[in-house]
Coordinates of C-alpha atoms in Angstrom, one line a residue:
M24 CA -9.7 17.5 19.0
K25 CA -12.8 16.0 20.7
G26 CA -13.7 18.7 23.9
L27 CA -12.2 21.4 26.9
Y28 CA -8.4 20.0 27.4
L29 CA -6.5 21.1 30.5
T30 CA -4.6 22.6 28.1
D31 CA -6.8 24.8 27.7
V32 CA -7.5 25.6 30.8
L33 CA -3.7 27.3 31.6
I34 CA -3.1 28.6 28.5
A35 CA -6.5 31.0 29.9
G36 CA -5.0 31.8 33.0
A37 CA -1.0 32.0 31.3
V38 CA -3.0 35.0 29.0
V39 CA -5.0 36.1 32.2
H40 CA -1.6 36.4 34.0
H41 CA 0.9 37.8 31.4
V42 CA -1.9 40.5 30.6
L43 CA -1.9 41.2 34.6
N44 CA 1.4 42.4 33.8
L45 CA 2.2 43.7 30.7
S46 CA 3.7 46.7 32.4
G47 CA 7.1 45.4 33.3
Q48 CA 9.5 46.7 30.9
K49 CA 12.2 45.1 28.3
R50 CA 14.8 43.0 29.6
I51 CA 18.2 42.6 28.5
D52 CA 18.4 38.8 28.2
P53 CA 21.5 36.0 29.6
T54 CA 23.3 36.6 25.5
G55 CA 22.9 40.9 26.2
Y56 CA 20.5 40.9 23.6
M57 CA 17.6 43.4 24.5
P58 CA 15.2 41.4 22.5
R59 CA 11.6 42.3 20.6
T60 CA 7.7 42.0 22.1
T61 CA 6.9 40.5 19.2
P62 CA 7.7 37.2 16.8
G63 CA 7.4 40.3 14.1
A64 CA 4.7 41.2 11.5
L65 CA 5.0 38.5 9.0
Y66 CA 3.5 36.2 12.1
L67 CA 1.6 38.5 12.6
L68 CA 0.1 38.6 9.8
F69 CA -0.3 34.9 9.0
F70 CA -2.2 35.1 12.0
A71 CA -4.2 38.0 11.6
Y72 CA -5.1 35.7 8.6
V73 CA -5.7 32.1 10.3
A74 CA -7.9 34.7 12.6
V75 CA -10.0 36.1 9.4
R76 CA -10.8 33.0 7.7
L77 CA -12.8 31.5 11.1
A78 CA -14.7 34.5 11.2
A79 CA -15.7 33.7 8.1
S80 CA -16.3 29.6 7.9
F81 CA -18.4 31.2 11.4
D82 CA -21.5 30.2 9.8
Q83 CA -20.8 26.9 9.8
F84 CA -20.3 27.1 13.9
G85 CA -20.6 23.9 16.0
A86 CA -18.2 21.1 17.2
A87 CA -17.1 21.0 14.3
W88 CA -15.7 24.0 13.5
L89 CA -14.7 24.3 17.8
R90 CA -12.7 20.8 16.9
D91 CA -11.3 22.4 14.0
A92 CA -10.4 25.8 14.5
V93 CA -8.3 25.2 18.2
P94 CA -5.7 24.3 16.8
F95 CA -5.6 27.6 14.4
L96 CA -5.8 29.6 17.8
Y97 CA -2.7 28.1 19.2
I98 CA -0.7 29.7 17.1
A99 CA -1.5 32.7 19.1
L100 CA 1.1 30.9 21.7
G101 CA 4.1 32.5 19.8
V102 CA 2.5 36.0 19.8
L103 CA 2.5 35.2 23.5
S104 CA 6.1 33.8 24.4
A105 CA 7.7 36.7 22.2
S106 CA 5.6 39.1 24.7
A107 CA 6.9 37.4 27.7
I108 CA 10.5 36.8 26.7
A109 CA 11.1 40.2 26.4
R110 CA 10.3 40.9 30.3
S111 CA 10.9 37.7 31.4
S112 CA 13.9 38.3 34.2
E113 CA 17.1 36.6 34.3
R114 CA 15.4 33.9 37.4
T115 CA 12.7 33.8 35.1
R116 CA 14.3 32.5 32.5
T117 CA 15.9 29.5 34.6
L118 CA 13.2 28.7 35.6
T119 CA 11.5 28.1 33.5
V120 CA 14.5 25.7 32.2
R121 CA 13.9 23.7 35.2
V122 CA 9.7 22.8 34.9
L123 CA 11.0 21.9 31.2
W124 CA 13.6 19.4 32.8
I125 CA 11.2 18.4 35.1
A126 CA 8.8 18.0 32.7
L127 CA 11.1 16.3 30.0
L128 CA 12.8 14.3 32.6
F129 CA 8.6 12.4 33.7
H130 CA 8.2 11.7 30.3
L131 CA 11.7 9.5 29.9
T132 CA 11.0 7.7 32.5
W133 CA 7.9 6.4 32.0
T134 CA 8.6 6.0 28.2
T135 CA 11.3 4.0 29.8
A136 CA 9.7 2.0 31.3
V137 CA 6.8 1.2 29.1
L138 CA 9.0 0.7 26.3
T139 CA 11.7 -0.2 27.2
F140 CA 11.4 -2.3 30.1
G141 CA 7.7 -3.1 30.4
V142 CA 7.1 -2.1 34.4
I143 CA 4.3 -0.2 33.4
N144 CA 1.1 -1.0 30.8
P145 CA -0.3 2.3 30.0
A146 CA -3.4 -0.1 29.1
S147 CA -4.3 -0.6 32.4
M148 CA -4.2 3.5 33.3
P149 CA -8.0 4.8 34.6
R150 CA -9.8 7.4 31.6
F151 CA -10.8 10.8 32.5
P152 CA -13.9 11.3 31.5
G153 CA -15.4 11.3 27.7
A154 CA -11.4 9.9 26.4
E155 CA -10.2 7.8 24.0
V156 CA -7.9 6.5 25.3
T157 CA -5.8 5.6 28.4
I158 CA -3.5 8.0 30.8
G159 CA -0.1 7.3 29.9
T160 CA -0.5 5.9 26.4
I161 CA 2.5 5.8 24.0
R162 CA 2.1 8.4 20.9
P163 CA 5.0 6.8 19.1
D164 CA 5.1 10.4 17.0
I165 CA 5.3 12.6 19.5
D166 CA 6.7 10.4 22.3
C167 CA 10.0 10.0 20.3
A168 CA 10.3 13.0 19.3
V169 CA 9.9 15.0 22.8
L170 CA 12.3 12.3 23.7
G171 CA 14.8 13.5 20.8
I172 CA 14.5 16.9 22.6
T173 CA 15.5 15.3 25.4
A174 CA 18.8 13.6 23.8
A175 CA 19.7 17.2 22.8
L176 CA 19.6 18.2 25.6
L177 CA 21.7 16.2 27.1
I178 CA 23.8 16.0 24.5
R179 CA 25.2 19.5 25.9
K180 CA 25.1 18.6 28.7
I181 CA 27.4 16.0 28.1
S182 CA 29.8 18.9 26.1
R183 CA 29.8 21.7 29.1
R184 CA 30.7 18.8 31.5
E185 CA 27.4 19.5 33.0
H186 CA 26.6 16.5 35.3
T187 CA 28.4 14.5 32.9
L188 CA 28.1 11.0 34.3
L189 CA 24.7 11.8 35.1
A190 CA 23.4 13.0 31.0
S191 CA 24.8 10.3 30.1
A192 CA 23.3 8.1 32.0
L193 CA 20.5 9.2 31.0
L194 CA 21.3 9.9 27.1
V195 CA 21.3 5.9 26.6
L196 CA 17.9 5.6 28.5
S197 CA 16.5 8.3 25.6
L198 CA 18.9 6.2 23.4
L199 CA 17.0 2.8 23.7
A200 CA 12.9 4.9 24.5
I201 CA 13.2 6.2 21.1
S202 CA 14.4 2.9 19.6
A203 CA 11.8 0.7 21.1
N204 CA 9.6 3.3 19.0
G205 CA 8.3 1.7 15.4
T206 CA 7.7 4.8 14.2
R207 CA 9.2 7.1 11.2
G208 CA 8.7 10.1 11.8
G209 CA 10.0 10.6 15.1
F210 CA 13.1 8.5 14.3
A211 CA 13.0 11.4 11.8
A212 CA 12.4 14.1 14.4
V213 CA 15.3 12.9 16.9
G214 CA 18.1 13.2 13.5
V215 CA 17.3 16.5 12.9
A216 CA 17.0 17.0 16.3
I217 CA 20.2 16.3 17.4
A218 CA 21.5 17.5 13.7
L219 CA 20.6 20.2 15.5
A220 CA 21.8 20.2 18.8
F221 CA 25.6 19.8 16.8
I222 CA 25.5 22.4 14.7
L223 CA 24.5 24.8 18.0
I224 CA 27.0 22.9 19.8
F225 CA 29.8 23.8 17.2
F226 CA 28.8 27.9 16.7
A227 CA 28.6 28.1 20.6
A228 CA 31.8 26.7 21.2
S229 CA 35.0 29.1 21.1
A230 CA 37.6 28.4 17.9
R231 CA 40.9 28.7 19.7
S232 CA 38.9 25.4 21.8
F233 CA 39.5 21.8 21.3
K234 CA 35.4 21.8 22.1
R235 CA 34.9 22.4 17.5
P236 CA 36.7 19.1 16.7
A237 CA 35.7 16.7 19.3
V238 CA 32.2 17.9 18.1
V239 CA 33.1 16.7 14.6
F240 CA 34.2 13.6 16.3
C241 CA 31.2 13.0 18.4
I242 CA 28.7 14.1 14.7
V243 CA 31.1 11.8 13.1
A244 CA 30.6 8.6 15.2
T245 CA 26.6 9.0 16.2
V246 CA 26.4 9.1 11.9
I247 CA 28.2 6.0 11.8
G248 CA 26.5 4.7 14.5
A249 CA 22.9 5.1 13.9
S250 CA 23.9 3.5 10.4
A251 CA 25.3 0.4 12.1
Y252 CA 22.0 0.5 14.4
L253 CA 19.0 2.3 12.6
P254 CA 18.8 -1.0 10.3
T255 CA 18.1 -3.4 13.3
T256 CA 15.3 -1.6 14.4
E257 CA 11.4 -1.8 13.2
A258 CA 11.8 1.8 12.0
G259 CA 14.7 1.6 10.7
Q260 CA 13.4 -1.0 8.5
R261 CA 10.2 0.8 7.9
L262 CA 12.6 3.6 6.6
I263 CA 14.0 1.9 4.8
A264 CA 11.3 0.1 3.3
T265 CA 9.7 3.4 2.1
I266 CA 13.0 4.3 0.5
N267 CA 14.5 1.0 -0.9
P268 CA 11.6 -1.5 0.2
S269 CA 15.0 -4.3 -2.1
A270 CA 16.8 -4.0 0.8
A271 CA 14.4 -4.7 3.7
T272 CA 15.4 -7.6 5.8
D273 CA 11.8 -7.4 7.4
H274 CA 9.2 -8.4 4.6
R275 CA 6.3 -8.1 7.1
A276 CA 7.4 -4.4 7.6
A277 CA 8.5 -3.9 4.6
K278 CA 5.0 -4.5 3.8
Q279 CA 3.3 -2.1 5.5
A280 CA 5.7 0.6 5.3
Q281 CA 5.1 0.5 1.3
G282 CA 1.0 0.2 2.3
T283 CA 1.6 3.7 5.0
A284 CA 3.2 5.2 2.7
R285 CA 0.9 4.6 -0.8
A286 CA -2.0 5.5 1.4
R287 CA -1.1 8.7 2.5
D288 CA 0.4 9.6 -0.8
L289 CA -3.2 8.9 -2.6
S290 CA -4.6 10.3 0.4
W291 CA -3.3 13.9 0.2
D292 CA -3.0 13.7 -3.6
M293 CA -7.2 13.3 -3.0
V294 CA -7.6 16.3 -0.5
I295 CA -5.3 18.6 -2.1
D296 CA -7.5 18.1 -6.1
W297 CA -10.8 18.4 -3.8
T298 CA -9.4 21.6 -2.6
N299 CA -8.4 23.0 -6.0
E300 CA -11.4 22.0 -6.8
T301 CA -12.7 26.0 -7.0
P302 CA -10.7 28.9 -7.3
M303 CA -12.4 29.9 -4.1
R304 CA -11.1 26.5 -2.0
N305 CA -7.9 26.6 -3.6
A306 CA -7.2 30.5 -3.6
F307 CA -8.7 30.9 1.0
G308 CA -9.2 26.8 1.6
A309 CA -12.8 26.0 3.6
G310 CA -12.4 27.3 6.4
A311 CA -13.0 25.4 9.6
G312 CA -16.2 23.2 9.7
P313 CA -16.3 21.3 6.5
D314 CA -14.8 17.9 6.4
F315 CA -13.0 17.9 3.8
I316 CA -11.9 14.0 4.5
S317 CA -15.0 12.8 3.9
E318 CA -15.5 15.0 1.2
S319 CA -12.7 14.3 -1.4
G320 CA -12.7 10.4 -0.4
A321 CA -9.7 10.0 1.9
R322 CA -11.6 8.6 4.8
N323 CA -11.9 5.2 3.8
I324 CA -7.6 5.3 2.4
L325 CA -7.0 6.3 5.8
Q326 CA -9.2 4.5 7.6
G327 CA -8.0 1.5 6.4
T328 CA -4.8 2.0 7.8
Q329 CA -4.5 1.9 12.3
Y330 CA -6.6 5.1 12.1
T331 CA -10.3 5.6 12.7
G332 CA -12.5 8.7 13.2
V333 CA -10.4 10.5 11.1
R334 CA -10.2 14.1 10.9
S335 CA -6.7 14.9 9.0
P336 CA -4.9 14.0 6.3
H337 CA -1.4 12.8 8.8
N338 CA 0.0 16.0 6.8
W339 CA -0.2 19.5 8.3
F340 CA 0.3 20.9 5.6
V341 CA -1.7 19.5 3.6
G342 CA -4.6 20.7 6.0
L343 CA -3.4 24.3 6.1
Y344 CA -3.7 23.8 2.7
A345 CA -7.6 22.0 2.8
R346 CA -8.3 24.9 5.2
M347 CA -6.8 27.6 4.8
G348 CA -6.4 27.8 0.9
L349 CA -2.8 29.0 -0.9
I350 CA -2.9 32.1 0.4
G351 CA -2.1 30.2 4.3
L352 CA 0.1 28.1 3.4
V353 CA 2.2 30.2 1.6
L354 CA 1.7 32.8 5.2
A355 CA 2.9 29.4 7.0
G356 CA 6.1 28.5 4.4
L357 CA 7.2 31.9 5.2
V358 CA 7.2 31.8 8.9
L359 CA 9.0 28.2 9.0
I360 CA 11.4 29.9 6.7
A361 CA 12.2 33.2 8.8
T362 CA 12.0 30.4 12.3
I363 CA 14.8 28.8 10.5
R364 CA 17.0 31.7 9.7
S365 CA 16.6 32.9 13.0
I366 CA 18.0 29.9 14.7
W367 CA 20.6 30.2 11.4
V368 CA 21.8 33.9 12.6
H369 CA 21.6 33.8 15.9
R370 CA 23.4 30.2 16.2
T371 CA 25.9 30.5 18.7
R372 CA 23.3 33.0 20.9
I373 CA 21.3 30.5 21.3
G374 CA 23.8 27.4 21.3
R375 CA 24.9 28.9 24.5
D376 CA 21.3 30.1 26.2
E377 CA 19.9 26.4 27.0
L378 CA 16.2 28.0 26.6
L379 CA 16.5 29.4 23.2
F380 CA 18.8 26.1 22.6
T381 CA 15.3 24.0 24.6
S382 CA 13.8 26.3 22.2
A383 CA 15.3 25.9 18.8
V384 CA 15.3 22.0 19.2
T385 CA 12.1 21.7 20.1
F386 CA 10.7 23.8 16.4
A387 CA 12.9 21.1 14.6
A388 CA 11.9 17.9 16.6
I389 CA 8.3 18.8 15.7
L390 CA 8.5 20.3 11.6
P391 CA 9.2 16.9 10.3
I392 CA 6.2 14.5 12.6
A393 CA 4.0 17.3 11.6
A394 CA 4.7 16.2 7.7
V395 CA 3.1 12.6 9.0
G396 CA 0.7 12.3 11.3
V397 CA -2.0 14.9 13.4
V398 CA 0.8 16.5 15.4
L399 CA -0.3 20.4 15.2
E400 CA -4.3 19.7 15.0
S401 CA -3.3 18.5 18.8
P402 CA -2.4 20.3 21.9
F403 CA 0.7 17.9 22.6
G404 CA 2.3 19.6 19.2
A405 CA 0.9 22.2 19.0
V406 CA 1.7 24.1 21.7
P407 CA 5.1 23.8 22.0
F408 CA 5.7 24.2 18.4
W409 CA 3.7 27.2 18.0
W410 CA 5.7 28.7 21.9
A411 CA 9.9 27.4 20.8
V412 CA 8.8 29.5 17.4
G413 CA 7.9 32.5 18.8
I414 CA 11.1 33.0 21.2
L415 CA 13.0 32.4 17.8
L416 CA 11.1 34.7 16.9
A417 CA 11.5 37.6 18.6
L418 CA 15.6 37.1 18.5
G419 CA 15.3 39.4 15.7
G420 CA 16.0 42.6 19.3
T421 CA 19.2 45.1 19.5
R422 CA 22.3 43.3 21.2
V423 CA 24.1 45.8 24.2
A424 CA 27.4 45.5 25.7
S425 CA 27.7 46.4 28.6
S426 CA 31.3 48.1 30.7
K427 CA 30.0 46.0 33.6
G428 CA 30.0 43.2 32.3
R429 CA 28.2 39.6 33.7
I430 CA 28.2 36.6 33.3
S431 CA 25.3 35.2 32.3
A432 CA 22.5 32.0 32.6
A433 CA 24.7 29.9 29.5
G434 CA 27.8 30.2 31.5
F435 CA 29.3 33.2 29.4
C436 CA 30.4 37.1 29.6
C437 CA 29.5 40.2 27.8
D438 CA 31.8 42.7 27.0
R439 CA 33.5 43.7 29.0
T440 CA 35.8 46.5 27.1
R441 CA 33.3 49.0 26.4
T442 CA 32.5 52.0 27.8
S443 CA 29.4 52.6 25.9
F444 CA 26.8 51.3 24.9
T445 CA 26.5 50.1 20.6
A446 CA 24.1 48.7 19.7
R447 CA 23.5 46.2 16.5
A448 CA 20.5 45.0 15.2
N449 CA 18.6 41.9 13.8
E450 CA 22.7 40.8 14.6

């Protein structure tokens, strides 16, 4: 991270706006729940530890400290998103989904024009002052993950027969843009997002309808189609070469993939060994400021690939261990497990609400690429990821069934049969 991003200015505005409107009451969401206003004690403990650890390394304050610290501060967005969704009206949630769709469709249009049809060359675009890349430069890992999120949402649209023809055409464009990427992590992100989409759609469908068998058929067809098509792509060859080099038909891609994988594995081992050198570093990490990539000797290995000026090991978990130690790594792992558990526990509820569905597939798409790239260390990955985690962890609220009943934005009814209110925590 270098300098001040426009994202940071927008976040500051969002924080101010939310603080000024904290007096708003909690609202029943479209799925009939009264959500809680925080992402839970575990998440707050994780963020508190990160904040304290960063403060403890403030003696090294400077440009490097800021560059290392700010990505961790984005974790606070989970607290903001949990509080915001608990106070959001149905209109606000609908507008949020609309804004997300505008952003996703703009991204799809741009990546299709650049990757699929080649009608735009990002290298010819201008740069922001001090920027290292031009505006609109394609970054395969996160761009592929965002395309996976778009594809997952379009599949949900098709399953619900909402603008079926348009959604189907856009899905084809998404898949074409995805196939034009040469990133294994991006393909993994797409696969996880689409797989989760099918699971959520399956459980959201009524067991008595024909939708569940249809979803199963789509899953089988998708697996068969991906198995046949994936080996024909560069990313597919790189993925095959990583798992079984002898099975790859593109030997150039195989050698490149193996070399990149070996470089990363070796650099991760070196960073881990460096962190384990002292008990204090092992437990609490090095904090913000120290250049552990250089001190561990991993810089030359990572810069031997396609990267320069490396400050991250291209694995968020390894970087987290180096910065925050074993305590930070364990707390982060528990938060991620709690998020996955929340998705599973509330799978039907998530599948029936477009905003919750978007949050779930966003979390699922970004997590794989965070393990092989510099994603959660940057605002383009950290902001949507922690926003989604905060929303998903706020789902452990109270369910409220009203005698009035109402049609939710997700298109289904709350219970009309009861005359009293019933509540079940963490259902």
